[in-house]
Coordinates of C-alpha atoms in Angstrom, one line a residue:
M12 CA -46.4 -21.8 31.1
D13 CA -44.1 -24.6 30.6
S14 CA -45.6 -25.4 27.3
M15 CA -45.3 -21.8 26.3
L16 CA -41.6 -21.8 27.2
I17 CA -41.1 -25.0 25.1
W18 CA -42.9 -23.4 22.1
R19 CA -40.9 -20.3 22.5
T20 CA -37.7 -22.3 22.7
I21 CA -38.7 -24.4 19.6
N22 CA -39.7 -21.2 17.7
T23 CA -36.4 -19.6 18.7
I24 CA -34.4 -22.7 17.6
I25 CA -36.3 -22.8 14.3
L26 CA -35.8 -19.0 13.8
V27 CA -32.1 -19.4 14.6
A28 CA -31.8 -22.4 12.2
L29 CA -33.6 -20.5 9.5
L30 CA -31.5 -17.4 10.0
Y31 CA -28.4 -19.6 10.1
K32 CA -29.4 -21.3 6.8
V33 CA -30.4 -18.1 5.1
L34 CA -27.7 -15.8 6.5
R35 CA -24.8 -18.2 6.8
K36 CA -23.4 -17.6 3.3
P37 CA -24.0 -13.8 3.2
V38 CA -22.7 -13.3 6.7
G39 CA -19.8 -15.7 6.1
N40 CA -19.0 -13.9 2.8
M41 CA -19.3 -10.6 4.5
L42 CA -16.9 -11.7 7.3
T43 CA -14.6 -13.3 4.8
E44 CA -14.6 -10.2 2.6
G45 CA -14.0 -8.0 5.7
V46 CA -11.1 -10.2 6.8
N47 CA -9.8 -10.4 3.2
G48 CA -10.2 -6.6 2.9
I49 CA -8.2 -6.0 6.1
I50 CA -5.6 -8.5 5.0
G51 CA -5.4 -6.8 1.6
K52 CA -5.1 -3.4 3.2
F53 CA -2.4 -4.7 5.5
E54 CA -0.5 -6.2 2.6
A55 CA -0.8 -3.0 0.6
V56 CA 0.5 -1.1 3.6
Q57 CA 3.4 -3.5 3.9
R58 CA 4.2 -3.1 0.1
E59 CA 4.0 0.7 0.4
K60 CA 6.3 0.5 3.5
E61 CA 8.8 -1.7 1.5
E62 CA 8.6 0.7 -1.5
A63 CA 9.1 3.6 0.8
L64 CA 12.1 1.9 2.4
Q65 CA 13.5 1.1 -1.1
L66 CA 13.0 4.7 -2.1
L67 CA 14.7 5.9 1.1
K68 CA 17.7 3.6 0.3
E69 CA 17.9 4.9 -3.2
A70 CA 17.7 8.5 -2.0
E71 CA 20.4 7.8 0.5
K72 CA 22.5 6.2 -2.2
K73 CA 21.9 9.2 -4.5
A74 CA 22.8 11.6 -1.7
K75 CA 26.1 9.7 -1.1
E76 CA 26.8 9.7 -4.8
A77 CA 26.0 13.5 -5.0
K78 CA 28.2 14.1 -2.0
A79 CA 31.1 12.1 -3.6
E80 CA 30.6 13.9 -6.9
A81 CA 30.6 17.3 -5.1
E82 CA 33.8 16.4 -3.3
E83 CA 35.4 15.3 -6.6
I84 CA 34.3 18.6 -8.2
I85 CA 35.7 20.6 -5.2
K86 CA 39.0 18.6 -5.4
H87 CA 39.2 19.2 -9.1
A88 CA 38.5 22.9 -8.7
E89 CA 41.2 23.1 -6.0
E90 CA 43.7 21.4 -8.3
V91 CA 42.9 23.8 -11.2
A92 CA 43.1 26.8 -8.8
E93 CA 46.5 25.6 -7.6
K94 CA 47.7 25.2 -11.2
Q95 CA 46.5 28.6 -12.1
K96 CA 48.1 30.1 -9.0
A97 CA 51.4 28.5 -9.9
Q98 CA 51.1 29.7 -13.4
V99 CA 50.3 33.3 -12.3
I100 CA 53.2 33.2 -9.9
A101 CA 55.5 31.9 -12.6
E102 CA 54.3 34.6 -15.0
A103 CA 54.7 37.3 -12.4
K104 CA 58.3 36.1 -11.6
E105 CA 59.1 36.1 -15.3
M106 CA 57.7 39.6 -15.7
A107 CA 59.6 40.8 -12.7
D108 CA 62.8 39.3 -14.0
S109 CA 62.2 40.9 -17.4
I110 CA 61.5 44.3 -15.7
L111 CA 64.7 43.9 -13.6
S112 CA 66.7 43.0 -16.6
A113 CA 65.4 46.0 -18.6
A114 CA 66.1 48.2 -15.6
D115 CA 69.7 46.9 -15.3
E116 CA 70.2 47.5 -19.0
E117 CA 68.8 51.0 -18.7
I118 CA 71.0 51.7 -15.7
E119 CA 74.1 50.4 -17.6
R120 CA 73.2 52.6 -20.6
E121 CA 72.8 55.6 -18.3
V122 CA 76.1 54.9 -16.6
L123 CA 77.9 54.7 -19.9
K124 CA 76.2 57.9 -21.1
A125 CA 77.2 59.6 -17.9
K126 CA 80.8 58.4 -18.3
K127 CA 80.9 59.7 -21.8
E128 CA 79.5 63.0 -20.7
L129 CA 82.0 63.2 -17.9
Q130 CA 84.8 62.4 -20.2
A131 CA 83.6 65.1 -22.7
Y132 CA 83.3 67.6 -19.8
A133 CA 86.8 66.7 -18.5
A134 CA 88.2 67.1 -22.0
A135 CA 86.5 70.5 -22.4
Q136 CA 87.8 71.7 -19.0
A137 CA 91.3 70.5 -19.9
V138 CA 91.1 72.4 -23.2
E139 CA 89.9 75.5 -21.4
L140 CA 92.6 75.3 -18.7
A141 CA 95.1 74.7 -21.5
K142 CA 93.8 77.8 -23.3
E143 CA 94.1 79.9 -20.2
K144 CA 97.7 78.7 -19.6
I145 CA 98.6 79.1 -23.1
K146 CA 97.2 82.6 -23.4
G147 CA 99.9 83.7 -21.0
Q148 CA 102.6 82.2 -23.1
V149 CA 102.6 82.9 -26.8
D150 CA 105.5 80.8 -27.7
E151 CA 104.6 78.3 -30.4
E152 CA 107.1 75.7 -29.4
F153 CA 105.8 75.8 -25.8
N154 CA 102.3 75.4 -27.2
K155 CA 103.2 72.3 -29.2
K156 CA 104.9 70.8 -26.1
V157 CA 101.8 71.4 -24.0
I158 CA 99.4 70.0 -26.6
K159 CA 101.6 66.8 -27.1
T160 CA 101.8 66.3 -23.3
S161 CA 98.1 66.7 -22.9
L162 CA 97.3 64.4 -25.7
S163 CA 99.6 61.7 -24.5
Q164 CA 98.3 62.0 -21.0
I165 CA 94.7 61.7 -22.3
A166 CA 95.6 58.7 -24.4
K167 CA 97.2 57.0 -21.3
E168 CA 94.1 57.6 -19.2
G169 CA 91.9 56.0 -21.9
V170 CA 89.7 59.0 -22.4
L171 CA 90.1 58.9 -26.1

């Protein structure tokens, strides 16, 4: 049995040596390719990670820029709205002043018209009263005196 064990050991060593010689390059290549493949995949993942981080940074930068631009647009819109508000208020004040001025002028015209109508009415009443008084007196000389007195009194009061 000892010889059998020796032959088996020798056969195993020869088989291992042959397998080593025959399979060394293919197995080595396979292992190298597998390791290289894993390294390549790892490097690709690293590159993708770096690209993703770069894209994230760019997206954050664009978001900040968009936010700043939106704030600028809002600020500009507020300024324009304030200017328009001030302009509308100024126009409204101007229009109100114009309306008030026109109303004052109309009131002044109506007051003058009412004064003239009142003067005309007072003059007509004075004439009527004078007629009534004169009817009782037929004397021409008295009539002349009354007319002169009335005219001078009217002239003094500024009616005529």
